[in-house]
XYZ file of C-alpha atoms in Angstrom:
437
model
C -23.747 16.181 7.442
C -21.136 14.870 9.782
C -18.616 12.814 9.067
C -19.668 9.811 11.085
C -22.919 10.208 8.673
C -20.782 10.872 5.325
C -18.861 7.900 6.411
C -21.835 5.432 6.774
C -23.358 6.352 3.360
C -19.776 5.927 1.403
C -19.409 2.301 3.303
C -23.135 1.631 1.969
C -22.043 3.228 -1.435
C -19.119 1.014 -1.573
C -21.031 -2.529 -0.573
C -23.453 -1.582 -3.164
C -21.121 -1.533 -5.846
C -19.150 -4.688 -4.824
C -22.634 -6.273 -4.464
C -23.705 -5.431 -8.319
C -19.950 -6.524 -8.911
C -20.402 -9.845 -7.803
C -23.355 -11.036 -9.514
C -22.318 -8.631 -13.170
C -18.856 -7.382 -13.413
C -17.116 -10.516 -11.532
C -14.357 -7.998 -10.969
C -11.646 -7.794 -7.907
C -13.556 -6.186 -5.546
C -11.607 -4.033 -4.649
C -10.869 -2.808 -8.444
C -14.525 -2.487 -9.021
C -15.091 -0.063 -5.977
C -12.123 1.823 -7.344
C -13.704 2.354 -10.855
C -17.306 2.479 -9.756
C -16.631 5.452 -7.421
C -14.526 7.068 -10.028
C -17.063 6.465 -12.823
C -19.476 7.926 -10.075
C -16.827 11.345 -9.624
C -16.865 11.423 -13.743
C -20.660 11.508 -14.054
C -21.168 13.876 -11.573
C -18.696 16.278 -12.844
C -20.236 15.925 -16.486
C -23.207 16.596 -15.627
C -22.663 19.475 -13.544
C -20.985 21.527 -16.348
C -23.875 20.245 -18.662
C -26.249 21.745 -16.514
C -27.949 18.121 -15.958
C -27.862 18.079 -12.519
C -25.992 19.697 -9.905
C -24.320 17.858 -7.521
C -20.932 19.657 -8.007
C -20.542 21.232 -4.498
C -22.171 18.961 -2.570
C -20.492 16.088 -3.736
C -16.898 17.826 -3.093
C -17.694 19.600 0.276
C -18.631 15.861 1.555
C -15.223 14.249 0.267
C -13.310 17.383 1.495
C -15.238 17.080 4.993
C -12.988 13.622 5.662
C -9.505 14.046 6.253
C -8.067 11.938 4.263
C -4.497 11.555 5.877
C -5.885 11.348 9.138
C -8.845 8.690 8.510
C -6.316 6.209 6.493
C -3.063 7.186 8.694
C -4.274 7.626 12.197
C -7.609 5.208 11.936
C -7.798 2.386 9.632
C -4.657 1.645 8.859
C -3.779 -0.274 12.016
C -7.050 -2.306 11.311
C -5.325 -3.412 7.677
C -1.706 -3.751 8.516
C -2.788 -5.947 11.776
C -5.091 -8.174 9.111
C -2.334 -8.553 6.773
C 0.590 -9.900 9.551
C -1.813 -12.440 10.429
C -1.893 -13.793 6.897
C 2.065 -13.799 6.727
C 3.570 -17.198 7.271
C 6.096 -17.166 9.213
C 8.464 -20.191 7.707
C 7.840 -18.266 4.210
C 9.152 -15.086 5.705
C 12.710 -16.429 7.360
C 13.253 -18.478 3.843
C 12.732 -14.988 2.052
C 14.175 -12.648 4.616
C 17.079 -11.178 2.582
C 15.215 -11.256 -0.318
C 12.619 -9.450 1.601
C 15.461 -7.036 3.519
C 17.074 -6.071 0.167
C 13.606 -5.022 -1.209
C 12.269 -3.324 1.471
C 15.791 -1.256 1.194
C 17.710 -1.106 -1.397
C 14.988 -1.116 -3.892
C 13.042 1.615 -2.194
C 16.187 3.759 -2.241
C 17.271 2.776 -6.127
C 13.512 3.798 -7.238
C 13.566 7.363 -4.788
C 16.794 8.164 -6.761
C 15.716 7.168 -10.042
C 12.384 8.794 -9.756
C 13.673 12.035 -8.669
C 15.926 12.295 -11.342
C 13.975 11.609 -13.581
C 11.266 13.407 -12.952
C 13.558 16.902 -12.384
C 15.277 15.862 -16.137
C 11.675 15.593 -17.760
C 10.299 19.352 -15.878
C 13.860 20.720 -17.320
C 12.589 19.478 -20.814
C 9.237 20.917 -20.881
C 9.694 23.872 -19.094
C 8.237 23.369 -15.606
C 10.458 24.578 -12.592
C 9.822 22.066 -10.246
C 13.165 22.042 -7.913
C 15.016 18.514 -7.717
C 14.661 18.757 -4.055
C 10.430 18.079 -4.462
C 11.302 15.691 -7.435
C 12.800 13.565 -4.991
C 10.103 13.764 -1.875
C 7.692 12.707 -4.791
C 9.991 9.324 -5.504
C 10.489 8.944 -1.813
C 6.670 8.786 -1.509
C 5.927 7.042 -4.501
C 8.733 4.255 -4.320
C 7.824 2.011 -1.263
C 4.439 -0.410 -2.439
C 1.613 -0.134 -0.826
C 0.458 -3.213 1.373
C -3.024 -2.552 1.597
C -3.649 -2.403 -2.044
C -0.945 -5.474 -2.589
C -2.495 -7.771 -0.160
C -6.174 -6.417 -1.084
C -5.451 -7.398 -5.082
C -2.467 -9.579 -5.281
C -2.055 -11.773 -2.383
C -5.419 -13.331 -3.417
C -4.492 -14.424 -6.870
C -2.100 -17.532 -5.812
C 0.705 -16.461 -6.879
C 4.172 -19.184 -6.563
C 5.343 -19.295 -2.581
C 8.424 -17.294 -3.182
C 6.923 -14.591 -5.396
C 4.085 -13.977 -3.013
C 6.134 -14.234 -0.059
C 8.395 -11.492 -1.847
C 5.736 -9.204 -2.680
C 3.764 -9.397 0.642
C 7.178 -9.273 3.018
C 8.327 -6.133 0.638
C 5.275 -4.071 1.191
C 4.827 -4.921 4.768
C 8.350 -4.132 5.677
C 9.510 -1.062 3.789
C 7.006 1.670 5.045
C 9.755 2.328 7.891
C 12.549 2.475 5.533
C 10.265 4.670 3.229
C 8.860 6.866 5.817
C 12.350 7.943 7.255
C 13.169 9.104 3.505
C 10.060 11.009 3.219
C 10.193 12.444 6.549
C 13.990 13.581 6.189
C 13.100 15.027 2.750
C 10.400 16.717 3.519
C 12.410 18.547 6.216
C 14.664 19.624 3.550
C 12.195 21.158 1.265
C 9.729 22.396 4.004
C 11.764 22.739 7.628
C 13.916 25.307 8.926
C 16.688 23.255 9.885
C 18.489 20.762 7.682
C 18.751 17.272 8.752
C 22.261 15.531 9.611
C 23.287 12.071 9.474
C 23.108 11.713 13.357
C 19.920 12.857 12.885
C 18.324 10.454 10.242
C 20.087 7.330 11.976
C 18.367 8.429 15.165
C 14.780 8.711 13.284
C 15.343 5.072 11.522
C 16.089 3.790 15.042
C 13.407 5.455 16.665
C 10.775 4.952 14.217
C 11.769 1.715 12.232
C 13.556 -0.320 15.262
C 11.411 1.022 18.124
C 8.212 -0.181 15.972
C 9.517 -3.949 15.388
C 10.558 -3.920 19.070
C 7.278 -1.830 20.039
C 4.927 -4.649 17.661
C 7.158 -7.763 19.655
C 5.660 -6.405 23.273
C 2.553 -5.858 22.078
C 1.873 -9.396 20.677
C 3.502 -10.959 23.498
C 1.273 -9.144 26.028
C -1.623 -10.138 24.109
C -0.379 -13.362 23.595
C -0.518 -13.807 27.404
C -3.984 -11.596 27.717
C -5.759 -14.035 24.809
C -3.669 -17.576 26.768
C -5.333 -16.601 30.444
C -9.041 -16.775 29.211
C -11.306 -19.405 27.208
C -13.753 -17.630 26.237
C -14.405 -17.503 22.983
C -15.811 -14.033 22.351
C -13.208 -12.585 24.601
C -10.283 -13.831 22.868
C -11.359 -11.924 19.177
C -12.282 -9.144 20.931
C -8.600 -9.249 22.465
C -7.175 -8.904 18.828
C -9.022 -5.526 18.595
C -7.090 -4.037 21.267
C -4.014 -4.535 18.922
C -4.607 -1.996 16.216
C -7.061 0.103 18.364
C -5.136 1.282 21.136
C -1.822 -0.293 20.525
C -1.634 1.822 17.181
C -2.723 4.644 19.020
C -0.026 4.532 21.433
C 2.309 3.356 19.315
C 2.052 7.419 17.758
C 2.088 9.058 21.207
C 5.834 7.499 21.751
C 6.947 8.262 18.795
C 7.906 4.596 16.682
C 6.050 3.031 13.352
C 2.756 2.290 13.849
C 2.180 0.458 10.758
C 5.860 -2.226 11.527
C 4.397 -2.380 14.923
C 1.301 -3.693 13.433
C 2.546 -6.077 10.921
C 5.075 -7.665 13.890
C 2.243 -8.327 16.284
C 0.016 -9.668 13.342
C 2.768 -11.798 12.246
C 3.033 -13.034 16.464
C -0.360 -13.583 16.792
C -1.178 -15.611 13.160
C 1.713 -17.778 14.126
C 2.171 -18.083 17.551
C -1.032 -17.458 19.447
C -3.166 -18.881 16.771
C -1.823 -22.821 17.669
C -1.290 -22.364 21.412
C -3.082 -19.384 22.792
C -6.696 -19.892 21.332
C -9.881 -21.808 21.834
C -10.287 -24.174 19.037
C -13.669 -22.425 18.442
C -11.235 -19.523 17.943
C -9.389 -21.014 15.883
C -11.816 -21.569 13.435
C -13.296 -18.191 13.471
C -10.319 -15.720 13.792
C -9.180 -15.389 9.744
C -13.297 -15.249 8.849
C -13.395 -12.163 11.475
C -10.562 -10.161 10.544
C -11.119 -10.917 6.891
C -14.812 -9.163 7.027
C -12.944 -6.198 9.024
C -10.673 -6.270 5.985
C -12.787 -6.719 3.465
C -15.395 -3.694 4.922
C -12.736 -1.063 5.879
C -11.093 -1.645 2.503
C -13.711 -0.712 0.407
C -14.258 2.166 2.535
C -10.693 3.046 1.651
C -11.024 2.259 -2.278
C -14.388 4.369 -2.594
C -12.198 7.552 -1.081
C -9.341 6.988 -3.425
C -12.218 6.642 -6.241
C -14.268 10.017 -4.953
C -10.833 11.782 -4.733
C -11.203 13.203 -8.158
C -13.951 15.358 -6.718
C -11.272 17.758 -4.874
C -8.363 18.239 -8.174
C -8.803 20.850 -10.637
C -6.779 19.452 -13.176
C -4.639 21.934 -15.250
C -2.441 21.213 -18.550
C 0.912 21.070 -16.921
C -0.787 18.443 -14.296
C -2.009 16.454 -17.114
C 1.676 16.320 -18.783
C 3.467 15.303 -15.431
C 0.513 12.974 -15.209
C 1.206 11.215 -18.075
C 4.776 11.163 -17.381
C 5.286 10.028 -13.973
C 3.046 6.429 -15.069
C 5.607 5.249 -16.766
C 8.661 6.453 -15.031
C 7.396 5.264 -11.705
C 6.968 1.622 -13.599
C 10.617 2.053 -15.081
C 12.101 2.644 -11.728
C 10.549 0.145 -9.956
C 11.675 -2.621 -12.928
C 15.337 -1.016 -12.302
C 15.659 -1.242 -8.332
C 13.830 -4.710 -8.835
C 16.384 -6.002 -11.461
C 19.337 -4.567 -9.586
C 18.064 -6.493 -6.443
C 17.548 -9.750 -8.522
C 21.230 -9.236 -9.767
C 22.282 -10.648 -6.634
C 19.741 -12.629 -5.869
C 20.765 -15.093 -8.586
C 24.102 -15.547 -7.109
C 22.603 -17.983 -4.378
C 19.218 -18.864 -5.502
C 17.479 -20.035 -8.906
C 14.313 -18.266 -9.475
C 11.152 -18.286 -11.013
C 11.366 -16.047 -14.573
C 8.421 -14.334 -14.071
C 9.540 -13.020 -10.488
C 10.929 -9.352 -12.219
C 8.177 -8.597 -13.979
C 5.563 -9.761 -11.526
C 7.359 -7.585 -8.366
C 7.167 -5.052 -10.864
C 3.642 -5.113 -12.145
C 2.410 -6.029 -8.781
C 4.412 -3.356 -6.729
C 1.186 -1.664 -6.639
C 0.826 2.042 -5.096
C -2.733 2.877 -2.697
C -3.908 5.386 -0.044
C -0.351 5.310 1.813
C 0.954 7.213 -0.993
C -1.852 9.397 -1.516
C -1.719 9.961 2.188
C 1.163 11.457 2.041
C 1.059 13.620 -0.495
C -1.430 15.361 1.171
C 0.720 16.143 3.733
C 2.092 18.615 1.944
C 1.770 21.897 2.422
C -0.093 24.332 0.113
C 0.795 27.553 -1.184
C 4.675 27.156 -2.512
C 4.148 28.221 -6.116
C 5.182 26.400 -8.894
C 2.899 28.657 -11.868
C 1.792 31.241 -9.656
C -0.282 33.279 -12.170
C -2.404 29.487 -12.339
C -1.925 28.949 -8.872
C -0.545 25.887 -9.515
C 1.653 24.572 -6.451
C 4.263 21.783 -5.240
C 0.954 20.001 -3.579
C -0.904 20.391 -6.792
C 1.833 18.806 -8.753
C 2.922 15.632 -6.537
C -1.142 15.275 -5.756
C -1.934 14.733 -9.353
C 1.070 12.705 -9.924
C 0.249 10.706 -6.980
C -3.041 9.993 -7.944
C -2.328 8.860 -11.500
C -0.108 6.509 -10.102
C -2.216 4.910 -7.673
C -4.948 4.790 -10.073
C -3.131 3.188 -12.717
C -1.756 0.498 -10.416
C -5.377 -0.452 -8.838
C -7.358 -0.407 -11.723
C -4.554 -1.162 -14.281
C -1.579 -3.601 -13.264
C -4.295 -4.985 -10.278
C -6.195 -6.340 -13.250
C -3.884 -7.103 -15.826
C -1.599 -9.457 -13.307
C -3.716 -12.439 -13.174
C -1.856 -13.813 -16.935
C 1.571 -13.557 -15.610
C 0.711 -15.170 -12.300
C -0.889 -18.026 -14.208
C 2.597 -18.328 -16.505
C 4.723 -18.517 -13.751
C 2.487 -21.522 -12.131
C 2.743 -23.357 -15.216
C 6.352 -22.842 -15.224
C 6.600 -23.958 -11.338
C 4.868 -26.989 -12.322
C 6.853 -28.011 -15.154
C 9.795 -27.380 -12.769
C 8.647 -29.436 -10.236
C 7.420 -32.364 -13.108
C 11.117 -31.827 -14.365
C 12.620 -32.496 -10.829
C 10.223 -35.916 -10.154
C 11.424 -36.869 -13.498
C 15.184 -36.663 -12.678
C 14.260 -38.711 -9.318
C 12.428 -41.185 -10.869
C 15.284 -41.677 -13.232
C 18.571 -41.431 -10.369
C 16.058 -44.618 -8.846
């Protein structure tokens, strides 16, 4: 089967399930593709070593057929990143933008270290040799939140302006800061040359500044491309040319993709949309890019489901498995604290705000994407053939899961506590006026 073919069946598999999820389970929809497709793996890997029916093989070879890394890095992620800027508001973003800043760095750093650490302290305990140098490429991987899953699950639940603007901004933003960790550590363990300070300053600039300044040329020459015409099929047709071949290009010279994304979504949602379209445009742009969302999405959450298919899970996976869950969530509480610690200098804040950046920094296919970057064959337990990929896979994966299906679910109750407690806030503030008059 190709993989156009294998493609078109998992996008059917995955509207069927959010189609029985809307009129049983009531779900997220995105959480109940996740869980559908991984109750699907389960069942058919039950019932293959029960002899029901095999489906084993098949069923693997298919998954194993799409490159993961490629399909969510090199295709659709322009698509989702290009969705989510147009959401952003822009007057949100410059009242949050050191909030946002410190996040995107500091906090993405804090949680690498911590992570890494951690995780090299824990393999020390029980016995694994796991060298501190893969320990931290995990945390580097595993630290900055993911913004398709965040925007997918969380932005849709309403949370208070500053905590949403937060929480978007964050995971928007810090994939540059992230990427140039990941990138310079992975030279380390894996490249033949180490990496010098010149040399990670010039990949930040090149990657993380080119892409902002990249993203800012694109929108404006699509800004002027959608201004000079009135027709209104031609202008949302425009918009595709953003993430189609202006992500594509943006990888041939070299700069971020994904911030060049987000900056032209961000120009277009807030500058084109009031003076460069059609009114007609108007009204339909957020209901077209929304479907695009919605349909590539779960696409995206099927794949992380099905990914089961391709682990073969052994006991020392299962132990770092259960491990890294909870240090990943302690980290990312730390760096968020530590942020908030000077935060509070300038600004009052909601109390919910730690816990919900925490329990919503949720972790997707950018993550998983990367792991799988790794390469194969540098032994950890070589008599089990266990490896460094096997290792940071399956931690990966436990981590992402757990955050969809998990913290995605869970976060509606603190959301709704910190509305009541905006409310009462604002009633409190009304009352004081009414009173001074």
């Amino acid at each position: 089967m190709s993989v156009y073919y294998t493609l078109c069946f998992l996008s059917a598999a995955a509207m069927l399930i959010a189609f029985i999820n809307s009129k049983i389970g009531k779900m997220q929809t995105t959480i109940a593709i996740t869980a559908g497709s991984m109750a699907l793996s389960l069942l058919i890997i039950v019932a293959g070593q029960n002899h029901w029916f095999d489906l084993t093989n098949i069923a693997t070879e298919t998954i194993a057929s799409i490159d993961f890394e490629h399909f969510l890095l090199k295709g659709i992620l322009g698509f989702l990143l290009f969705a989510g800027g147009l959401g952003i508001k822009l007057p949100n973003l410059e009242d949050q933008k050191w909030e946002i800043t410190t996040l995107a760095l500091a906090a993405t750093l804090i949680s690498t270290l911590l992570v890494g650490f951690g995780l090299y302290g824990f393999c020390l305990l029980v016995g694994i040799e796991f060298d501190l140098i893969y320990c931290l490429l995990f945390g580097a991987l595993i630290s900055p939140t993911d913004p398709i899953a965040v925007l997918a699950i969380v932005k849709k639940l309403d949370a208070p302006k500053r905590i949403s603007t937060q929480i978007e901004g964050e995971s928007l933003f810090n994939d540059g800061f992230g990427l140039v960790l990941f990138v310079t550590l992975f030279t380390v363990a894996f490249g033949n040359e180490a990496p010098t300070v010149g040399g990670v300053i010039t990949l930040f600039a090149q990657e993380a500044i080119g892409g902002i300044v990249y993203g800012f040329a694109l929108g404006l020459l699509f800004h002027y491309l959608i201004s000079a015409t009135d027709d209104h099929s031609m202008e949302l047709l425009l918009t595709l040319g953003i993430p189609t071949a202006g992500y594509a290009f943006a990888d041939i010279i070299h700069v971020s993709g994904p911030l060049a994304m987000v900056v032209s979504g961000i120009m277009i949602g807030n500058w084109t949309r009031f003076i460069g379209f059609s009114k007609e445009s108007v009204d339909h742009l957020d209901h077209f890019w929304e479907l695009i969302d919605e349909f590539l999405n779960g696409v995206l959450f099927l794949l992380i489901g099905m990914s089961m298919l391709l682990f073969e899970f052994h006991k020392e996976d299962w132990i770092v498995m259960a491990f890294s869950i909870p240090l990943v969530l302690a980290a990312r509480y730390l760096s968020v604290s530590c942020s908030y610690i000077g935060f509070r200098r300038y600004r009052q804040y909601n109390s919910w705000s730690v816990k919900i950046l925490t329990w919503g920094g949720l972790r997707g296919g950018l993550a998983l994407a990367m792991a799988l970057s790794i390469p194969s064959g540098i032994w950890v337990i070589e008599d089990k053939l266990i490896d460094v990929k096997e290792i940071i896979l399956v931690m990966t994966y436990s981590v992402v899961v757990f955050s969809i299906l998990v913290q995605g679910s869970t976060i509606t109750p603190m959301i709704e506590k910190s509305k009541r407690e905006e409310q009462e806030r604002q009633l409190a503030a009304d009352k004081t006026i009414e009173e001074a008059e």
